[in-house]
C-alpha positions as a printed NumPy array, in Angstrom:
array([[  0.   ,   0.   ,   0.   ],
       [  3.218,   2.519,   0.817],
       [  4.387,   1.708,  -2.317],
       [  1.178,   2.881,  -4.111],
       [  1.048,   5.956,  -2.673],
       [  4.872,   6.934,  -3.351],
       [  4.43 ,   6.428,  -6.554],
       [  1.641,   8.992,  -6.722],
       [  3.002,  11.685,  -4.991],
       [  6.084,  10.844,  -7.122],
       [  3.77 ,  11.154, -10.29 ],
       [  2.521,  14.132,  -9.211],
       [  6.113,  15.787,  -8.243],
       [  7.125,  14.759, -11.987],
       [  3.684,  16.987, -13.16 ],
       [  4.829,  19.819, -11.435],
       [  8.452,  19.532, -11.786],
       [  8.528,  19.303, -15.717],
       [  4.748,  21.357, -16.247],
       [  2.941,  18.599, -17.945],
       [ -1.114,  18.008, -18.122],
       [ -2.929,  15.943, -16.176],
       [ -6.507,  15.288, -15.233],
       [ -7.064,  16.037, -11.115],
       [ -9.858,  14.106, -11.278],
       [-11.027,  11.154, -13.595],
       [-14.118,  13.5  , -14.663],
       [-11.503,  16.86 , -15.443],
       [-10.454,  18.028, -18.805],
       [ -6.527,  17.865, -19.024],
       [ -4.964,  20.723, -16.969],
       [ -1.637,  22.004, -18.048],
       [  0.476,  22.678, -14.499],
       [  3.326,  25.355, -14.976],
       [  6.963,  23.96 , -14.694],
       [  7.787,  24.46 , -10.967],
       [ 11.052,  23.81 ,  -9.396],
       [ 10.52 ,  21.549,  -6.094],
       [ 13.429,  21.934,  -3.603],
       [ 16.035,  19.652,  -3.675],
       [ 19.864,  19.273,  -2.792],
       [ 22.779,  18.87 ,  -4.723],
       [ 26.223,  18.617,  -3.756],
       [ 26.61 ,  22.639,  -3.78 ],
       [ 23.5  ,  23.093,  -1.146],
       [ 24.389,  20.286,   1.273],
       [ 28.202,  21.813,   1.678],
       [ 26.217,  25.209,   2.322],
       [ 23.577,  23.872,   4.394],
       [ 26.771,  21.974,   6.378],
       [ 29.114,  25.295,   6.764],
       [ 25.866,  27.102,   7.996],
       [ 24.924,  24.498,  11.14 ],
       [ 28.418,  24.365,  12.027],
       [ 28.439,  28.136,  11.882],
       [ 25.919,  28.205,  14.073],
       [ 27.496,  25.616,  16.804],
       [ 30.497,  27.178,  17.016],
       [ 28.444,  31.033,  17.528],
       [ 26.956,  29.046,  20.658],
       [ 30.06 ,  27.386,  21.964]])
C-alpha cells in the first residue's frame, strides 16, 4: 500500500516539476500545471547547508 502511494506523490512531483497536463480528477479536462522547481539538494547546497549548522554551533560554543 506505501508503495502505491509513493508512486503517486512521485507522479505528481514529476507533473509539477517538468509542467505537464494531467486530469485532477477522472471527470476533469486535461490541466496544463506550470513547470515548478521543487526543492532539492545537490552537492553545492548540502556543503552550504553543512558550513551554515556548524556556523551556528560554534556562535553558541
Amino acid at each position: 500500500m506505501e508503495s502505491c502511494a509513493r508512486q503517486e506523490v512521485q507522479r505528481i512531483a514529476s507533473i509539477h516539476q517538468l509542467g505537464l497536463k494531467d486530469r485532477p480528477n477522472p471527470k476533469s479536462r486535461d490541466v496544463q500545471y506550470p513547470k515548478r522547481v521543487l526543492f532539492g539538494l545537490n552537492s553545492d547546497n548540502e556543503g552550504l547547508i553543512k558550513d551554515i549548522i556548524l556556523q551556528s554551533f560554534q556562535k553558541r560554543s
